[in-house]
Amino acid sequence: MKCLIILLLVFSIKNYSQRKNYFPDSDKNPNCSLINNGSFNSDDKNTLKVKFHHNKMIEILGDKETITIESKLKMLDKCKFETEIISIKTKLELKDDLMYLGKKTEYKIVETGENYIILEYPCNDDRNTCTEILDKE
């Protein structure tokens, strides 16, 4: 009887901890060609826009284009790419070292759907992995 209870407990924990599919229309294999030429938004407020065009990635932060970051984009493999910041245009004074010319960031496309992509990249001085969900415009 104890073994049965332990088995039921173990299987209930295993089932509970499995990943929930919040994106039911996601592709089984990511369609990484979505970034070849396209524009994406991070949320409904349009506070982050990302444009991919001819080996460049342009990030526009703020609803009034407060910060524009242009980066060279180099594909490392089918779903991995690296960016290097080549231009920062801002209406604000940047006092931190989070964004600077020459900064390289490696992104991985982990999931795609008909109208979105999900990117992972190192953040917080490479201590964490951040996830960005971008909706296609």
GROMACS .gro file of C-alpha atoms in nm:
model
  137
    1MET     CA    1   0.000   0.000   0.000
    2LYS     CA    2   0.286   0.240   0.085
    3CYS     CA    3   0.450   0.167  -0.251
    4LEU     CA    4   0.128   0.250  -0.434
    5ILE     CA    5   0.094   0.583  -0.252
    6ILE     CA    6   0.458   0.671  -0.322
    7LEU     CA    7   0.419   0.585  -0.692
    8LEU     CA    8   0.104   0.795  -0.721
    9LEU     CA    9   0.277   1.085  -0.550
   10VAL     CA   10   0.583   1.064  -0.779
   11PHE     CA   11   0.374   1.048  -1.099
   12SER     CA   12   0.152   1.336  -0.991
   13ILE     CA   13   0.460   1.555  -0.932
   14LYS     CA   14   0.606   1.454  -1.269
   15ASN     CA   15   0.285   1.538  -1.455
   16TYR     CA   16   0.245   1.868  -1.272
   17SER     CA   17   0.598   1.980  -1.357
   18GLN     CA   18   0.571   1.918  -1.732
   19ARG     CA   19   0.578   2.225  -1.954
   20LYS     CA   20   0.244   2.376  -2.041
   21ASN     CA   21   0.197   2.476  -2.403
   22TYR     CA   22   0.097   2.842  -2.393
   23PHE     CA   23   0.151   2.869  -2.770
   24PRO     CA   24  -0.057   2.592  -2.928
   25ASP     CA   25   0.014   2.709  -3.285
   26SER     CA   26   0.391   2.689  -3.246
   27ASP     CA   27   0.598   2.512  -3.509
   28LYS     CA   28   0.751   2.180  -3.405
   29ASN     CA   29   1.079   2.294  -3.559
   30PRO     CA   30   1.133   2.670  -3.539
   31ASN     CA   31   1.098   2.854  -3.870
   32CYS     CA   32   1.409   3.066  -3.828
   33SER     CA   33   1.373   3.225  -4.171
   34LEU     CA   34   1.110   3.457  -4.020
   35ILE     CA   35   1.388   3.698  -3.923
   36ASN     CA   36   1.534   3.731  -4.274
   37ASN     CA   37   1.326   4.043  -4.340
   38GLY     CA   38   1.059   4.139  -4.092
   39SER     CA   39   0.934   4.369  -3.820
   40PHE     CA   40   0.825   4.258  -3.474
   41ASN     CA   41   0.677   4.415  -3.159
   42SER     CA   42   0.729   4.296  -2.803
   43ASP     CA   43   0.388   4.390  -2.664
   44ASP     CA   44   0.060   4.569  -2.733
   45LYS     CA   45   0.200   4.907  -2.627
   46ASN     CA   46   0.468   4.898  -2.898
   47THR     CA   47   0.743   4.992  -2.651
   48LEU     CA   48   0.993   4.768  -2.831
   49LYS     CA   49   1.010   4.720  -3.207
   50VAL     CA   50   1.267   4.495  -3.369
   51LYS     CA   51   1.337   4.506  -3.742
   52PHE     CA   52   1.551   4.255  -3.929
   53HIS     CA   53   1.679   4.363  -4.270
   54HIS     CA   54   1.986   4.259  -4.475
   55ASN     CA   55   2.207   4.128  -4.193
   56LYS     CA   56   2.105   4.410  -3.959
   57MET     CA   57   1.887   4.420  -3.652
   58ILE     CA   58   1.734   4.752  -3.550
   59GLU     CA   59   1.578   4.783  -3.204
   60ILE     CA   60   1.354   5.081  -3.134
   61LEU     CA   61   1.278   5.135  -2.765
   62GLY     CA   62   1.003   5.364  -2.640
   63ASP     CA   63   0.674   5.468  -2.791
   64LYS     CA   64   0.835   5.786  -2.932
   65GLU     CA   65   1.149   5.616  -3.063
   66THR     CA   66   1.344   5.721  -2.755
   67ILE     CA   67   1.638   5.486  -2.825
   68THR     CA   68   1.733   5.329  -3.159
   69ILE     CA   69   2.002   5.061  -3.162
   70GLU     CA   70   2.141   4.932  -3.491
   71SER     CA   71   2.342   4.609  -3.487
   72LYS     CA   72   2.523   4.391  -3.740
   73LEU     CA   73   2.366   4.047  -3.751
   74LYS     CA   74   2.573   3.735  -3.816
   75MET     CA   75   2.404   3.396  -3.842
   76LEU     CA   76   2.594   3.133  -3.640
   77ASP     CA   77   2.370   2.846  -3.747
   78LYS     CA   78   2.012   2.799  -3.860
   79CYS     CA   79   1.849   2.937  -3.543
   80LYS     CA   80   2.136   3.117  -3.368
   81PHE     CA   81   2.269   3.459  -3.447
   82GLU     CA   82   2.503   3.715  -3.297
   83THR     CA   83   2.458   4.090  -3.302
   84GLU     CA   84   2.717   4.364  -3.257
   85ILE     CA   85   2.599   4.717  -3.181
   86ILE     CA   86   2.723   4.962  -3.446
   87SER     CA   87   2.503   5.264  -3.372
   88ILE     CA   88   2.304   5.403  -3.079
   89LYS     CA   89   2.077   5.704  -3.128
   90THR     CA   90   1.901   5.831  -2.819
   91LYS     CA   91   1.705   6.126  -2.687
   92LEU     CA   92   1.821   6.036  -2.335
   93GLU     CA   93   2.158   6.041  -2.164
   94LEU     CA   94   2.277   5.682  -2.118
   95LYS     CA   95   2.477   5.648  -1.798
   96ASP     CA   96   2.492   5.269  -1.772
   97ASP     CA   97   2.706   5.022  -1.961
   98LEU     CA   98   2.424   4.793  -2.070
   99MET     CA   99   2.435   4.926  -2.427
  100TYR     CA  100   2.759   5.036  -2.589
  101LEU     CA  101   2.917   5.031  -2.934
  102GLY     CA  102   3.077   4.696  -3.009
  103LYS     CA  103   2.869   4.500  -2.758
  104LYS     CA  104   2.799   4.148  -2.885
  105THR     CA  105   2.495   3.942  -2.792
  106GLU     CA  106   2.415   3.588  -2.900
  107TYR     CA  107   2.047   3.509  -2.960
  108LYS     CA  108   1.875   3.176  -3.008
  109ILE     CA  109   1.535   3.134  -3.172
  110VAL     CA  110   1.370   2.874  -2.950
  111GLU     CA  111   1.016   2.880  -3.084
  112THR     CA  112   0.818   3.024  -3.372
  113GLY     CA  113   0.457   3.036  -3.474
  114GLU     CA  114   0.262   3.184  -3.759
  115ASN     CA  115   0.287   3.538  -3.616
  116TYR     CA  116   0.557   3.532  -3.348
  117ILE     CA  117   0.910   3.430  -3.254
  118ILE     CA  118   1.059   3.361  -2.911
  119LEU     CA  119   1.424   3.457  -2.858
  120GLU     CA  120   1.657   3.367  -2.571
  121TYR     CA  121   1.970   3.565  -2.496
  122PRO     CA  122   2.210   3.618  -2.203
  123CYS     CA  123   2.134   3.920  -1.984
  124ASN     CA  124   2.238   4.075  -1.651
  125ASP     CA  125   2.609   4.043  -1.730
  126ASP     CA  126   2.551   3.690  -1.865
  127ARG     CA  127   2.424   3.569  -1.528
  128ASN     CA  128   2.070   3.498  -1.655
  129THR     CA  129   1.893   3.397  -1.972
  130CYS     CA  130   1.621   3.636  -2.085
  131THR     CA  131   1.332   3.547  -2.312
  132GLU     CA  132   1.169   3.788  -2.554
  133ILE     CA  133   0.837   3.713  -2.725
  134LEU     CA  134   0.803   3.916  -3.044
  135ASP     CA  135   0.482   3.942  -3.246
  136LYS     CA  136   0.510   3.989  -3.622
  137GLU     CA  137   0.376   4.322  -3.749
   0.00000   0.00000   0.00000
